[in-house]
Short mmCIF file of C-alpha atoms and ligand atoms in Angstrom, two decimals:
data_model
loop_
_atom_site.label_atom_id
_atom_site.label_comp_id
_atom_site.label_asym_id
_atom_site.label_seq_id
_atom_site.Cartn_x
_atom_site.Cartn_y
_atom_site.Cartn_z
CA MET A 208 0.00 0.00 0.00
CA GLU A 209 3.00 2.32 -0.36
CA ALA A 210 1.34 3.31 -3.63
CA LEU A 211 -1.37 5.03 -1.57
CA ASP A 212 1.21 7.09 0.37
CA ARG A 213 2.96 8.10 -2.80
CA LEU A 214 -0.33 9.12 -4.38
CA ARG A 215 -1.22 11.18 -1.31
CA ALA A 216 2.07 13.05 -1.43
CA GLU A 217 1.87 13.59 -5.15
CA ALA A 218 -1.68 14.88 -5.02
CA ALA A 219 -0.80 17.24 -2.18
CA ALA A 220 2.17 18.63 -4.10
CA VAL A 221 0.29 19.06 -7.38
CA LEU A 222 -2.71 20.73 -5.72
CA GLU A 223 -0.54 23.02 -3.63
CA SER A 224 1.14 24.41 -6.70
CA ALA A 225 -1.99 24.56 -8.86
CA ALA A 226 -2.17 28.22 -9.94
CA ASP A 227 -5.71 28.43 -11.25
CA ALA A 228 -9.07 26.72 -11.49
CA GLY A 229 -8.01 24.91 -14.69
CA ALA A 230 -5.00 23.28 -13.02
CA ILE A 231 -7.14 22.23 -10.08
CA GLU A 232 -9.72 20.64 -12.34
CA LYS A 233 -6.98 18.76 -14.18
CA ALA A 234 -5.65 17.46 -10.87
CA ARG A 235 -9.15 16.49 -9.76
CA VAL A 236 -9.67 14.35 -12.89
CA ASN A 237 -6.20 12.84 -12.52
CA PHE A 238 -6.51 11.87 -8.84
CA LEU A 239 -10.20 11.70 -8.01
CA GLY A 240 -11.75 11.02 -11.44
CA VAL A 241 -14.57 8.47 -11.16
CA LYS A 242 -13.65 6.64 -14.32
CA SER A 243 -9.89 6.54 -14.48
CA GLY A 244 -8.60 8.60 -11.60
CA GLN A 245 -5.50 7.20 -9.90
CA LEU A 246 -7.41 6.65 -6.67
CA LYS A 247 -9.98 4.60 -8.53
CA GLU A 248 -7.19 2.38 -9.89
CA LEU A 249 -5.83 1.78 -6.38
CA GLN A 250 -9.32 1.02 -5.09
CA LYS A 251 -9.42 -1.89 -7.47
CA LEU A 252 -6.37 -3.39 -5.74
CA LEU A 253 -8.30 -3.53 -2.44
CA SER A 254 -10.32 -6.46 -3.69
CA GLY A 255 -7.04 -8.38 -4.11
CA LEU A 256 -6.25 -8.22 -0.39
CA SER A 257 -6.85 -11.14 1.92
CA PRO A 258 -9.97 -10.91 4.08
CA ASP A 259 -7.73 -10.30 7.13
CA ASP A 260 -5.90 -7.37 5.54
CA ARG A 261 -8.97 -5.88 3.90
CA PRO A 262 -10.33 -3.75 6.82
CA ALA A 263 -6.94 -2.11 7.47
CA GLY A 264 -6.39 -1.61 3.75
CA GLY A 265 -9.89 -0.09 3.39
CA LYS A 266 -9.18 2.32 6.22
CA ARG A 267 -5.89 3.44 4.72
CA PHE A 268 -7.59 3.92 1.39
CA ASN A 269 -10.38 6.02 2.94
CA ASP A 270 -7.87 8.14 4.87
CA ALA A 271 -5.87 8.78 1.72
CA LYS A 272 -8.99 9.70 -0.21
CA ALA A 273 -10.18 12.08 2.54
CA GLU A 274 -6.78 13.75 2.55
CA ILE A 275 -6.73 14.25 -1.21
CA VAL A 276 -10.27 15.65 -1.12
CA ALA A 277 -9.17 18.01 1.64
CA SER A 278 -6.13 19.20 -0.37
CA PHE A 279 -8.45 19.71 -3.28
CA ALA A 280 -10.81 21.91 -1.21
CA LEU A 281 -7.84 23.84 0.17
CA ALA A 282 -6.50 24.53 -3.31
CA GLN A 283 -9.92 25.72 -4.46
CA ASP A 284 -10.15 28.16 -1.55
CA ARG A 285 -6.68 29.45 -2.18
CA VAL A 286 -7.28 30.15 -5.87
CA ALA A 287 -10.71 31.70 -5.18
CA SER A 288 -9.42 34.07 -2.52
CA SER A 289 -6.41 35.16 -4.55
CA GLN A 290 -8.80 36.01 -7.38
CA GLN A 291 -10.89 38.06 -5.01
CA SER A 292 -8.01 39.92 -3.48
CA GLY A 293 -6.88 40.55 -7.04
CA VAL A 294 -9.71 43.06 -7.41
CA PRO A 295 -8.89 45.38 -4.50
CA ASN A 296 -5.22 44.99 -5.31
CA VAL A 297 -5.79 46.79 -8.57
CA GLU A 298 -7.64 49.73 -6.97
CA ALA A 299 -5.75 49.60 -3.71
CA ILE A 300 -5.75 52.74 -1.56
CA ASP A 301 -2.34 54.32 -1.53
CA VAL A 302 -2.15 55.73 1.98
CA THR A 303 0.96 57.72 1.08
CA LEU A 304 -0.89 59.95 -1.42
CA PRO A 305 -1.92 63.42 -0.20
CA GLY A 306 -5.61 63.50 0.79
CA ASP A 307 -8.42 65.37 -0.97
CA PRO A 308 -8.72 68.77 0.69
CA VAL A 309 -11.95 69.18 2.68
CA ARG A 310 -13.79 72.31 1.53
CA MET A 311 -14.61 74.23 4.68
CA GLY A 312 -17.58 76.57 4.67
CA HIS A 313 -17.89 79.66 6.82
CA LEU A 314 -20.53 82.03 8.12
CA HIS A 315 -22.29 84.36 5.70
CA PRO A 316 -20.80 87.89 5.72
CA ILE A 317 -24.06 89.29 7.14
CA THR A 318 -23.98 86.72 9.96
CA GLN A 319 -20.33 87.55 10.59
CA THR A 320 -21.23 91.24 10.75
CA ILE A 321 -24.09 90.56 13.18
CA ARG A 322 -21.84 88.56 15.49
CA ARG A 323 -19.17 91.23 15.37
CA VAL A 324 -21.64 94.01 16.22
CA GLN A 325 -22.96 91.93 19.12
CA GLU A 326 -19.46 91.32 20.35
CA ILE A 327 -18.50 95.03 20.23
CA MET A 328 -21.71 96.15 21.92
CA ALA A 329 -21.30 93.47 24.61
CA ARG A 330 -18.06 95.22 25.62
CA LEU A 331 -20.20 98.24 26.54
CA GLY A 332 -22.62 96.05 28.48
CA PHE A 333 -25.31 95.77 25.79
CA GLU A 334 -27.13 92.45 25.96
CA SER A 335 -28.26 90.82 22.70
CA VAL A 336 -31.99 90.07 22.46
CA ASP A 337 -34.35 88.81 19.76
CA GLY A 338 -37.88 89.68 18.73
CA PRO A 339 -40.45 88.19 16.35
CA GLU A 340 -40.42 89.01 12.64
CA VAL A 341 -44.20 88.74 12.41
CA GLU A 342 -45.46 91.66 14.48
CA ASP A 343 -48.67 93.29 15.58
CA GLN A 344 -49.42 96.93 14.95
CA TRP A 345 -48.98 97.85 18.60
CA HIS A 346 -45.29 96.95 18.64
CA ASN A 347 -44.49 98.08 15.09
CA PHE A 348 -46.44 101.39 15.26
CA ASP A 349 -48.72 102.39 18.18
CA ALA A 350 -46.31 101.95 21.07
CA LEU A 351 -43.69 103.80 19.00
CA ALA A 352 -46.05 106.78 18.73
CA ILE A 353 -46.60 106.19 15.03
CA GLY A 354 -50.21 107.42 14.76
CA ALA A 355 -53.07 105.85 12.84
CA GLU A 356 -52.68 108.30 9.97
CA HIS A 357 -48.89 108.14 9.76
CA PRO A 358 -47.62 107.33 6.24
CA ALA A 359 -45.28 104.67 7.66
CA ARG A 360 -48.40 102.50 8.03
CA ASP A 361 -49.22 102.68 4.32
CA PRO A 362 -50.12 99.24 2.96
CA LEU A 363 -47.83 99.97 0.01
CA ASP A 364 -44.88 100.40 2.38
CA ASN A 365 -45.49 97.28 4.48
CA PHE A 366 -46.00 93.56 4.15
CA TYR A 367 -49.36 93.13 5.90
CA LEU A 368 -50.52 89.58 6.41
CA ALA A 369 -54.07 88.54 5.61
CA VAL A 370 -56.05 87.87 8.81
CA ALA A 371 -59.68 87.28 9.76
CA ARG A 372 -61.98 90.21 9.03
CA GLY A 373 -62.33 92.55 11.99
CA SER A 374 -58.98 91.83 13.63
CA ASP A 375 -55.94 94.05 13.16
CA PRO A 376 -53.69 92.67 10.46
CA LEU A 377 -50.27 91.47 11.53
CA LEU A 378 -47.27 92.45 9.43
CA LEU A 379 -43.66 91.54 8.77
CA ARG A 380 -41.90 94.08 10.99
CA SER A 381 -40.61 97.08 9.07
CA GLN A 382 -38.06 98.02 11.76
CA THR A 383 -36.34 96.47 14.77
CA SER A 384 -37.59 99.29 17.01
CA THR A 385 -40.39 96.81 17.85
CA VAL A 386 -37.89 95.07 20.12
CA GLN A 387 -37.39 98.24 22.20
CA ILE A 388 -41.06 98.01 23.15
CA ARG A 389 -41.06 94.27 23.73
CA VAL A 390 -38.10 94.51 26.10
CA MET A 391 -39.33 97.58 27.99
CA GLU A 392 -42.73 95.95 28.50
CA ARG A 393 -41.09 92.99 30.17
CA ARG A 394 -38.28 94.57 32.15
CA GLU A 395 -37.52 97.48 34.40
CA PRO A 396 -34.67 99.95 33.79
CA PRO A 397 -31.70 100.12 33.74
CA LEU A 398 -31.55 98.57 30.27
CA ARG A 399 -28.80 98.12 27.71
CA ILE A 400 -29.83 95.95 24.80
CA VAL A 401 -29.07 95.42 21.12
CA SER A 402 -31.26 93.49 18.74
CA LEU A 403 -30.11 92.45 15.28
CA GLY A 404 -32.44 90.88 12.80
CA ARG A 405 -34.41 90.93 9.59
CA VAL A 406 -36.89 93.63 8.66
CA TYR A 407 -39.13 93.83 5.59
CA ARG A 408 -40.25 96.64 3.29
CA PRO A 409 -41.70 96.30 -0.21
CA ASP A 410 -38.86 98.21 -1.87
CA THR A 411 -37.72 97.50 -5.39
CA ALA A 412 -34.35 95.79 -5.21
CA ASP A 413 -31.40 97.86 -6.37
CA ALA A 414 -27.77 98.32 -5.31
CA THR A 415 -28.80 99.81 -1.92
CA HIS A 416 -32.32 98.38 -1.36
CA TYR A 417 -33.79 94.97 -0.90
CA PRO A 418 -37.27 93.94 0.33
CA MET A 419 -35.60 92.18 3.26
CA PHE A 420 -32.64 93.59 5.11
CA HIS A 421 -31.16 93.69 8.61
CA GLN A 422 -31.05 96.33 11.31
CA VAL A 423 -29.13 96.80 14.55
CA GLU A 424 -31.35 98.30 17.21
CA GLY A 425 -29.71 99.73 20.31
CA LEU A 426 -31.49 100.90 23.44
CA LEU A 427 -30.14 102.29 26.68
CA VAL A 428 -32.43 103.47 29.49
CA GLU A 429 -31.00 104.73 32.78
CA PRO A 430 -31.27 107.83 34.94
CA GLY A 431 -29.52 110.84 33.37
CA VAL A 432 -28.84 109.63 29.80
CA THR A 433 -28.04 112.33 27.23
CA LEU A 434 -27.30 112.68 23.49
CA ALA A 435 -23.60 112.87 24.41
CA HIS A 436 -23.81 109.27 25.67
CA LEU A 437 -25.41 108.25 22.41
CA LYS A 438 -22.64 109.83 20.39
CA SER A 439 -19.89 108.24 22.52
CA VAL A 440 -21.42 104.79 22.14
CA LEU A 441 -21.83 105.16 18.36
CA ARG A 442 -18.30 106.47 18.00
CA PHE A 443 -16.90 103.60 20.01
CA PHE A 444 -18.92 101.19 17.93
CA ALA A 445 -17.91 102.72 14.58
CA SER A 446 -14.22 102.87 15.48
CA SER A 447 -14.19 99.29 16.73
CA PHE A 448 -16.12 97.95 13.76
CA LEU A 449 -14.49 99.83 10.90
CA GLY A 450 -11.08 100.22 12.53
CA GLY A 451 -9.23 103.46 13.14
CA ASP A 452 -10.72 106.70 14.36
CA VAL A 453 -14.15 107.00 12.78
CA ARG A 454 -15.99 110.31 13.12
CA VAL A 455 -19.70 110.38 13.80
CA ARG A 456 -22.00 113.22 12.78
CA PHE A 457 -25.59 113.91 13.85
CA ARG A 458 -28.03 115.70 11.55
CA PRO A 459 -31.41 116.85 12.86
CA SER A 460 -34.22 114.54 11.84
CA PHE A 461 -37.58 113.24 12.93
CA PHE A 462 -38.85 109.91 14.22
CA PRO A 463 -42.16 109.68 16.09
CA PHE A 464 -40.56 107.70 18.94
CA THR A 465 -37.46 109.81 19.62
CA GLU A 466 -37.15 113.44 20.65
CA PRO A 467 -34.84 114.92 19.60
CA SER A 468 -34.13 112.71 16.57
CA VAL A 469 -31.01 112.56 14.43
CA GLU A 470 -29.61 110.94 11.31
CA VAL A 471 -26.31 109.23 12.01
CA ASP A 472 -23.46 109.66 9.52
CA MET A 473 -20.03 108.09 9.82
CA GLU A 474 -16.91 109.26 8.10
CA TRP A 475 -14.61 106.63 6.83
CA GLY A 476 -11.97 106.88 4.15
CA GLY A 477 -12.80 110.56 3.61
CA ARG A 478 -16.47 109.92 2.86
CA TRP A 479 -19.54 110.50 5.01
CA ILE A 480 -22.03 107.65 4.89
CA GLU A 481 -25.53 107.68 6.33
CA MET A 482 -25.79 104.72 8.67
CA GLY A 483 -29.22 105.10 10.24
CA GLY A 484 -31.36 106.99 12.70
CA ALA A 485 -31.23 107.66 16.42
CA GLY A 486 -32.43 109.91 19.19
CA MET A 487 -33.55 110.23 22.78
CA VAL A 488 -36.44 107.91 23.57
CA ASP A 489 -39.61 110.02 23.49
CA PRO A 490 -41.17 110.41 26.98
CA ALA A 491 -44.48 109.28 25.44
CA VAL A 492 -42.85 105.94 24.57
CA LEU A 493 -41.45 105.54 28.09
CA GLU A 494 -44.94 106.18 29.45
CA ALA A 495 -46.54 103.72 27.02
CA VAL A 496 -44.44 100.92 28.54
CA GLY A 497 -45.01 102.08 32.11
CA TYR A 498 -41.68 103.83 32.80
CA ASP A 499 -41.51 107.18 34.59
CA PRO A 500 -39.91 109.75 32.22
CA ASP A 501 -39.07 111.92 35.22
CA LYS A 502 -36.85 109.20 36.65
CA VAL A 503 -35.20 107.68 33.57
CA SER A 504 -34.22 108.76 30.10
CA GLY A 505 -32.79 106.79 27.24
CA PHE A 506 -31.38 106.77 23.77
CA ALA A 507 -32.13 104.49 20.86
CA PHE A 508 -30.51 103.95 17.50
CA GLY A 509 -31.16 101.87 14.42
CA LEU A 510 -28.46 101.15 11.85
CA GLY A 511 -28.54 99.18 8.62
CA VAL A 512 -26.48 95.98 8.87
CA GLU A 513 -26.06 95.69 5.09
CA ARG A 514 -24.81 99.27 5.00
CA ILE A 515 -22.14 98.77 7.60
CA ALA A 516 -21.17 95.40 6.11
CA ALA A 517 -20.95 96.88 2.60
CA ARG A 518 -18.83 99.72 3.98
CA ARG A 519 -16.49 97.45 5.82
CA TYR A 520 -16.05 94.88 3.05
CA GLY A 521 -16.21 97.29 0.12
CA VAL A 522 -19.31 95.72 -1.43
CA ALA A 523 -20.95 98.00 -4.02
CA ASP A 524 -24.26 96.14 -4.48
CA ILE A 525 -26.08 94.69 -1.45
CA ARG A 526 -27.91 92.23 -3.72
CA ASP A 527 -24.63 90.32 -3.87
CA PHE A 528 -25.20 89.35 -0.23
CA TYR A 529 -28.30 87.36 -1.22
CA ARG A 530 -27.38 85.88 -4.60
CA ASN A 531 -25.73 82.91 -2.90
CA ASP A 532 -22.92 82.89 -5.42
CA VAL A 533 -20.10 80.98 -3.75
CA ARG A 534 -17.49 82.92 -5.75
CA PHE A 535 -18.72 86.07 -3.96
CA LEU A 536 -19.34 84.54 -0.55
CA GLU A 537 -16.06 82.66 -0.25
CA GLN A 538 -14.14 85.95 -0.23
CA PHE A 539 -15.20 86.75 3.32
N1 LIG B 9 -36.43 102.43 13.32
C1 LIG B 9 -35.91 103.55 12.58
C2 LIG B 9 -35.90 103.19 11.09
O1 LIG B 9 -36.05 102.06 10.74
C3 LIG B 9 -34.50 103.89 13.00
C4 LIG B 9 -34.41 104.37 14.41
C5 LIG B 9 -34.19 103.50 15.44
C6 LIG B 9 -34.54 105.73 14.70
C7 LIG B 9 -34.08 103.94 16.75
C8 LIG B 9 -34.47 106.19 15.98
C9 LIG B 9 -34.23 105.31 16.99
O2 LIG B 9 -35.78 104.06 10.25
#
């Protein structure tokens, strides 16, 4: 039965070196083939053994066969897995190559401006507060002493919202001065707040107008506040925001809720730019929210965020802020 051992060894060697499925199949036919495989030939010899030797011979034969079958399975696995790993090998990841740069986004220039204004005003103790963009007429007009016949209420100058007949229409706020009222109604003086947010007016869009824009509202109410305090705060703000020594100029103006009222101009780079309106809070407004105008006074101001952002970044057309063109936005 040495022939069996030799066959075992030969089969193992051939199958181990079989490089592909074709070679394995050839080996299978050669060793395990049902018709004329070498194992089959040896099986025939078993019948020539004496009855005493036959059980041992049968066992050796079965062992040899099992081993060849096992080598066969092993070879099949090996070839199959090398074929599989052949696929990723072709497209293998080269960990030494430089990576693809991750494109980082950043905050919109208007958002950056808002955060910067908040940060500067916080240094003077002004707390940042929010108010609703859908407002009632009390907060947008009445409490600000804007009378029933005032042109600022004109339906052509506001986005009124349709409501049930008989009730006062709500509107998209046309100014952030609404927040002055909302805060004073809730809190007692002293107060130092800023509120930055969207306001809406049905203006035709051009380089300096847009139906939606942003305002900074500032309000300070304490005993003994004067216009000089207002000017100091605005000057500090302008110099911090634009950099350098920015001059601030007041021109007489009128707002129903401030008395006296001024237009605020800032000089920067040799040019005076109108930045918004301001004034001393009208005693009638203080009374409307339950404050005593004999005990406290206050100033308020409202500046255009797009204006100060355009000034700072040198943007000529505020519509660029809203076009969402990445080539524009990624410059900030
Ligand atoms: N709310 C005014 C406007 O939108 C600006 C303003 C704010 C004026 C605060 C005075 C005081 O035009």
